[in-house]
Amino acid sequence: MIDISERAQQHFLRLLSSQGIESLGIRLSVTQPGTPAANCELEFCELAELRGNEWTVECNGFDFHIDGPSAPWLDGATIDYEPNITGGQLNIRAPRIKGELPGLEAGLVERVQYVLEAEINPKIASHGGRVSLLEIDAQGVVVLQFGGGCHGCGMVDVTLKQGVEKTLRERVPEITEVRDATDHTDGANPYYSRAEGHSALS
């Protein structure tokens, strides 16, 4: 159901050992499952704190508990730990937690909004940015508003064409064009100034 790499297990075991509590485990749950705002949450968990509906995975030296109602959303999930020069990064990939892209029976606005919230905004959130949908006209032209770190950013055109528009048109083929209606001349806190040459969306 869920694959926890050996590196991730070793990382969890180090964290648990530092707590000095016997039989302490890890519990994973999903908040707001099936929505674009879905997120995974990890917490230490003592045996007395278990609710009784968890799925338990026996790991190397500890138990990993999956919250019962969250379990269906975590099917096919993976957890890995990637060491780096600052320590390391725990990566949880759970492709099902946000639900599925609304089907063709859903309206164009609903499908575009889903892609913005589920895929695009999480990517640019690390730069303090956010994209909002203003309108979609009868010709399939999507008009967006950039905010936060994207407002006034020197690379917003690259972000729009190579990141946002590409993703939207792949997910919602009826889209013919994506336009930016933001006045970038008065951005209060751009991630990159106009003089810098970096993209805000990888």
mmCIF file of C-alpha atoms in Angstrom:
data_model
loop_
_atom_site.group_PDB
_atom_site.id
_atom_site.type_symbol
_atom_site.label_atom_id
_atom_site.label_comp_id
_atom_site.label_asym_id
_atom_site.label_seq_id
_atom_site.Cartn_x
_atom_site.Cartn_y
_atom_site.Cartn_z
ATOM 1 C CA MET A 1 0.000 0.000 0.000
ATOM 2 C CA ILE A 2 2.762 2.424 0.974
ATOM 3 C CA ASP A 3 6.491 2.056 0.308
ATOM 4 C CA ILE A 4 8.856 3.429 2.979
ATOM 5 C CA SER A 5 12.443 3.367 1.760
ATOM 6 C CA GLU A 6 15.290 2.070 3.911
ATOM 7 C CA ARG A 7 16.720 5.603 4.113
ATOM 8 C CA ALA A 8 13.392 6.952 5.334
ATOM 9 C CA GLN A 9 13.109 4.202 7.940
ATOM 10 C CA GLN A 10 16.584 4.997 9.236
ATOM 11 C CA HIS A 11 15.664 8.690 9.397
ATOM 12 C CA PHE A 12 12.484 7.952 11.374
ATOM 13 C CA LEU A 13 14.391 5.639 13.702
ATOM 14 C CA ARG A 14 16.923 8.393 14.453
ATOM 15 C CA LEU A 15 14.105 10.816 15.257
ATOM 16 C CA LEU A 16 12.332 8.298 17.473
ATOM 17 C CA SER A 17 15.525 7.368 19.328
ATOM 18 C CA SER A 18 16.136 11.027 20.162
ATOM 19 C CA GLN A 19 12.756 11.193 21.942
ATOM 20 C CA GLY A 20 13.690 8.540 24.506
ATOM 21 C CA ILE A 21 10.160 7.120 24.741
ATOM 22 C CA GLU A 22 9.731 3.350 24.575
ATOM 23 C CA SER A 23 7.323 1.983 21.949
ATOM 24 C CA LEU A 24 7.000 5.422 20.278
ATOM 25 C CA GLY A 25 5.941 5.205 16.649
ATOM 26 C CA ILE A 26 5.097 7.416 13.690
ATOM 27 C CA ARG A 27 1.565 8.146 12.488
ATOM 28 C CA LEU A 28 0.709 9.427 9.008
ATOM 29 C CA SER A 29 -2.631 11.022 8.173
ATOM 30 C CA VAL A 30 -4.119 13.060 5.340
ATOM 31 C CA THR A 31 -5.861 16.365 5.952
ATOM 32 C CA GLN A 32 -8.632 17.511 3.579
ATOM 33 C CA PRO A 33 -8.294 14.386 1.374
ATOM 34 C CA GLY A 34 -9.753 14.473 -2.105
ATOM 35 C CA THR A 35 -9.353 18.251 -2.420
ATOM 36 C CA PRO A 36 -6.614 20.439 -3.934
ATOM 37 C CA ALA A 37 -5.684 21.447 -0.364
ATOM 38 C CA ALA A 38 -4.950 17.855 0.726
ATOM 39 C CA ASN A 39 -1.739 17.378 2.674
ATOM 40 C CA CYS A 40 0.154 14.636 4.516
ATOM 41 C CA GLU A 41 0.895 15.055 8.215
ATOM 42 C CA LEU A 42 3.398 13.058 10.261
ATOM 43 C CA GLU A 43 3.471 12.923 14.053
ATOM 44 C CA PHE A 44 4.991 10.928 16.894
ATOM 45 C CA CYS A 45 2.488 8.493 18.354
ATOM 46 C CA GLU A 46 2.519 6.453 21.559
ATOM 47 C CA LEU A 47 0.584 3.193 21.770
ATOM 48 C CA ALA A 48 -1.981 4.748 24.105
ATOM 49 C CA GLU A 49 -2.712 7.406 21.476
ATOM 50 C CA LEU A 50 -3.716 4.953 18.759
ATOM 51 C CA ARG A 51 -7.379 5.172 17.796
ATOM 52 C CA GLY A 52 -7.677 1.509 16.888
ATOM 53 C CA ASN A 53 -8.436 2.025 13.207
ATOM 54 C CA GLU A 54 -4.837 2.451 12.015
ATOM 55 C CA TRP A 55 -3.025 0.301 9.490
ATOM 56 C CA THR A 56 0.379 -0.607 10.953
ATOM 57 C CA VAL A 57 3.533 -1.185 8.933
ATOM 58 C CA GLU A 58 6.328 -2.927 10.824
ATOM 59 C CA CYS A 59 9.542 -1.097 10.017
ATOM 60 C CA ASN A 60 13.146 -1.612 11.095
ATOM 61 C CA GLY A 61 12.956 -0.936 14.840
ATOM 62 C CA PHE A 62 9.612 0.857 15.027
ATOM 63 C CA ASP A 63 5.977 0.783 13.904
ATOM 64 C CA PHE A 64 4.609 3.147 11.273
ATOM 65 C CA HIS A 65 0.866 3.768 11.685
ATOM 66 C CA ILE A 66 -1.421 4.960 8.902
ATOM 67 C CA ASP A 67 -4.630 6.663 9.971
ATOM 68 C CA GLY A 68 -7.552 4.403 8.974
ATOM 69 C CA PRO A 69 -9.708 6.941 7.064
ATOM 70 C CA SER A 70 -6.563 8.235 5.328
ATOM 71 C CA ALA A 71 -5.433 4.804 4.123
ATOM 72 C CA PRO A 72 -7.363 4.717 0.789
ATOM 73 C CA TRP A 73 -5.861 8.082 -0.180
ATOM 74 C CA LEU A 74 -2.336 6.784 0.452
ATOM 75 C CA ASP A 75 -2.521 3.763 -1.846
ATOM 76 C CA GLY A 76 0.655 3.764 -3.939
ATOM 77 C CA ALA A 77 2.353 6.403 -1.785
ATOM 78 C CA THR A 78 6.113 6.422 -1.266
ATOM 79 C CA ILE A 79 8.294 7.930 1.449
ATOM 80 C CA ASP A 80 11.998 8.539 0.917
ATOM 81 C CA TYR A 81 14.762 10.495 2.625
ATOM 82 C CA GLU A 82 17.391 12.227 0.507
ATOM 83 C CA PRO A 83 20.568 13.274 2.365
ATOM 84 C CA ASN A 84 22.119 16.604 1.406
ATOM 85 C CA ILE A 85 24.740 19.022 2.719
ATOM 86 C CA THR A 86 22.287 20.605 5.166
ATOM 87 C CA GLY A 87 21.069 17.295 6.571
ATOM 88 C CA GLY A 88 18.411 15.844 4.323
ATOM 89 C CA GLN A 89 14.918 16.108 2.889
ATOM 90 C CA LEU A 90 11.983 13.793 3.603
ATOM 91 C CA ASN A 91 9.852 13.320 0.498
ATOM 92 C CA ILE A 92 6.314 11.957 0.612
ATOM 93 C CA ARG A 93 4.727 11.262 -2.753
ATOM 94 C CA ALA A 94 1.037 10.445 -2.516
ATOM 95 C CA PRO A 95 -0.536 10.787 -5.968
ATOM 96 C CA ARG A 96 -4.091 10.007 -4.828
ATOM 97 C CA ILE A 97 -4.564 12.432 -1.918
ATOM 98 C CA LYS A 98 -5.881 15.340 -3.990
ATOM 99 C CA GLY A 99 -8.387 13.153 -5.805
ATOM 100 C CA GLU A 100 -8.685 13.107 -9.567
ATOM 101 C CA LEU A 101 -8.863 15.910 -12.110
ATOM 102 C CA PRO A 102 -12.596 16.584 -12.657
ATOM 103 C CA GLY A 103 -13.842 14.842 -15.800
ATOM 104 C CA LEU A 104 -15.216 16.332 -18.993
ATOM 105 C CA GLU A 105 -18.655 16.483 -17.412
ATOM 106 C CA ALA A 106 -17.335 19.167 -15.066
ATOM 107 C CA GLY A 107 -17.262 22.778 -16.174
ATOM 108 C CA LEU A 108 -14.163 24.370 -17.687
ATOM 109 C CA VAL A 109 -13.811 26.730 -14.736
ATOM 110 C CA GLU A 110 -13.891 23.845 -12.252
ATOM 111 C CA ARG A 111 -11.199 21.915 -14.115
ATOM 112 C CA VAL A 112 -8.899 24.921 -14.524
ATOM 113 C CA GLN A 113 -9.369 25.845 -10.868
ATOM 114 C CA TYR A 114 -8.462 22.304 -9.830
ATOM 115 C CA VAL A 115 -5.194 22.352 -11.816
ATOM 116 C CA LEU A 116 -4.265 25.747 -10.379
ATOM 117 C CA GLU A 117 -4.840 24.620 -6.781
ATOM 118 C CA ALA A 118 -3.571 21.040 -7.062
ATOM 119 C CA GLU A 119 -0.520 21.462 -9.294
ATOM 120 C CA ILE A 120 0.510 25.032 -10.089
ATOM 121 C CA ASN A 121 0.138 26.911 -6.802
ATOM 122 C CA PRO A 122 1.993 24.273 -4.746
ATOM 123 C CA LYS A 123 4.973 24.643 -7.126
ATOM 124 C CA ILE A 124 5.226 28.422 -6.892
ATOM 125 C CA ALA A 125 4.352 28.564 -3.187
ATOM 126 C CA SER A 126 8.044 28.089 -2.329
ATOM 127 C CA HIS A 127 8.634 31.474 -3.968
ATOM 128 C CA GLY A 128 5.752 33.060 -2.097
ATOM 129 C CA GLY A 129 3.698 33.187 -5.294
ATOM 130 C CA ARG A 130 0.112 32.391 -6.135
ATOM 131 C CA VAL A 131 -2.020 32.345 -9.287
ATOM 132 C CA SER A 132 -5.757 33.065 -9.311
ATOM 133 C CA LEU A 133 -8.283 32.541 -12.090
ATOM 134 C CA LEU A 134 -10.034 35.728 -13.241
ATOM 135 C CA GLU A 135 -12.056 34.473 -16.210
ATOM 136 C CA ILE A 136 -12.303 32.105 -19.145
ATOM 137 C CA ASP A 137 -13.853 33.523 -22.310
ATOM 138 C CA ALA A 138 -15.906 31.739 -24.957
ATOM 139 C CA GLN A 139 -12.792 31.125 -27.091
ATOM 140 C CA GLY A 140 -11.067 29.200 -24.297
ATOM 141 C CA VAL A 141 -8.713 32.019 -23.297
ATOM 142 C CA VAL A 142 -7.790 31.789 -19.600
ATOM 143 C CA VAL A 143 -7.037 35.070 -17.806
ATOM 144 C CA LEU A 144 -4.957 34.811 -14.624
ATOM 145 C CA GLN A 145 -3.852 37.082 -11.804
ATOM 146 C CA PHE A 146 -0.393 36.596 -10.296
ATOM 147 C CA GLY A 147 0.155 37.506 -6.647
ATOM 148 C CA GLY A 148 2.725 37.315 -3.872
ATOM 149 C CA GLY A 149 6.274 36.696 -5.051
ATOM 150 C CA CYS A 150 5.067 36.396 -8.660
ATOM 151 C CA HIS A 151 3.688 39.952 -8.615
ATOM 152 C CA GLY A 152 6.318 42.079 -10.343
ATOM 153 C CA CYS A 153 8.720 39.139 -10.745
ATOM 154 C CA GLY A 154 11.275 39.639 -13.510
ATOM 155 C CA MET A 155 10.718 36.122 -14.847
ATOM 156 C CA VAL A 156 6.934 35.973 -14.703
ATOM 157 C CA ASP A 157 6.677 35.681 -18.509
ATOM 158 C CA VAL A 158 8.820 32.535 -18.410
ATOM 159 C CA THR A 159 6.769 31.182 -15.522
ATOM 160 C CA LEU A 160 3.562 31.833 -17.444
ATOM 161 C CA LYS A 161 4.615 30.314 -20.767
ATOM 162 C CA GLN A 162 6.897 27.451 -19.702
ATOM 163 C CA GLY A 163 5.153 26.505 -16.491
ATOM 164 C CA VAL A 164 1.582 27.653 -16.014
ATOM 165 C CA GLU A 165 0.308 27.650 -19.598
ATOM 166 C CA LYS A 166 2.067 24.388 -20.465
ATOM 167 C CA THR A 167 0.542 22.615 -17.467
ATOM 168 C CA LEU A 168 -2.952 24.015 -17.977
ATOM 169 C CA ARG A 169 -3.080 23.148 -21.682
ATOM 170 C CA GLU A 170 -1.837 19.611 -21.009
ATOM 171 C CA ARG A 171 -4.493 19.008 -18.365
ATOM 172 C CA VAL A 172 -7.360 20.939 -20.013
ATOM 173 C CA PRO A 173 -6.994 20.659 -23.829
ATOM 174 C CA GLU A 174 -9.912 23.037 -24.528
ATOM 175 C CA ILE A 175 -7.751 25.962 -23.403
ATOM 176 C CA THR A 176 -6.493 27.971 -26.394
ATOM 177 C CA GLU A 177 -4.376 30.585 -24.615
ATOM 178 C CA VAL A 178 -3.351 31.744 -21.161
ATOM 179 C CA ARG A 179 -2.969 35.462 -20.418
ATOM 180 C CA ASP A 180 -1.647 37.402 -17.446
ATOM 181 C CA ALA A 181 -3.810 40.358 -16.382
ATOM 182 C CA THR A 182 -1.473 41.407 -13.555
ATOM 183 C CA ASP A 183 0.070 44.884 -13.487
ATOM 184 C CA HIS A 184 3.636 43.865 -12.648
ATOM 185 C CA THR A 185 4.965 47.418 -12.401
ATOM 186 C CA ASP A 186 3.856 47.765 -8.788
ATOM 187 C CA GLY A 187 4.792 44.367 -7.301
ATOM 188 C CA ALA A 188 5.537 44.896 -3.611
ATOM 189 C CA ASN A 189 7.692 41.828 -2.973
ATOM 190 C CA PRO A 190 8.763 40.089 -6.218
ATOM 191 C CA TYR A 191 10.771 36.896 -5.874
ATOM 192 C CA TYR A 192 13.145 38.077 -8.612
ATOM 193 C CA SER A 193 13.603 41.688 -9.631
ATOM 194 C CA ARG A 194 13.321 42.640 -13.296
ATOM 195 C CA ALA A 195 17.124 42.755 -13.511
ATOM 196 C CA GLU A 196 17.595 39.138 -12.520
ATOM 197 C CA GLY A 197 17.444 36.203 -14.900
ATOM 198 C CA HIS A 198 15.917 33.303 -13.027
ATOM 199 C CA SER A 199 12.665 31.424 -13.421
ATOM 200 C CA ALA A 200 10.227 31.210 -10.516
ATOM 201 C CA LEU A 201 8.726 27.903 -11.632
ATOM 202 C CA SER A 202 10.884 24.888 -12.144
#
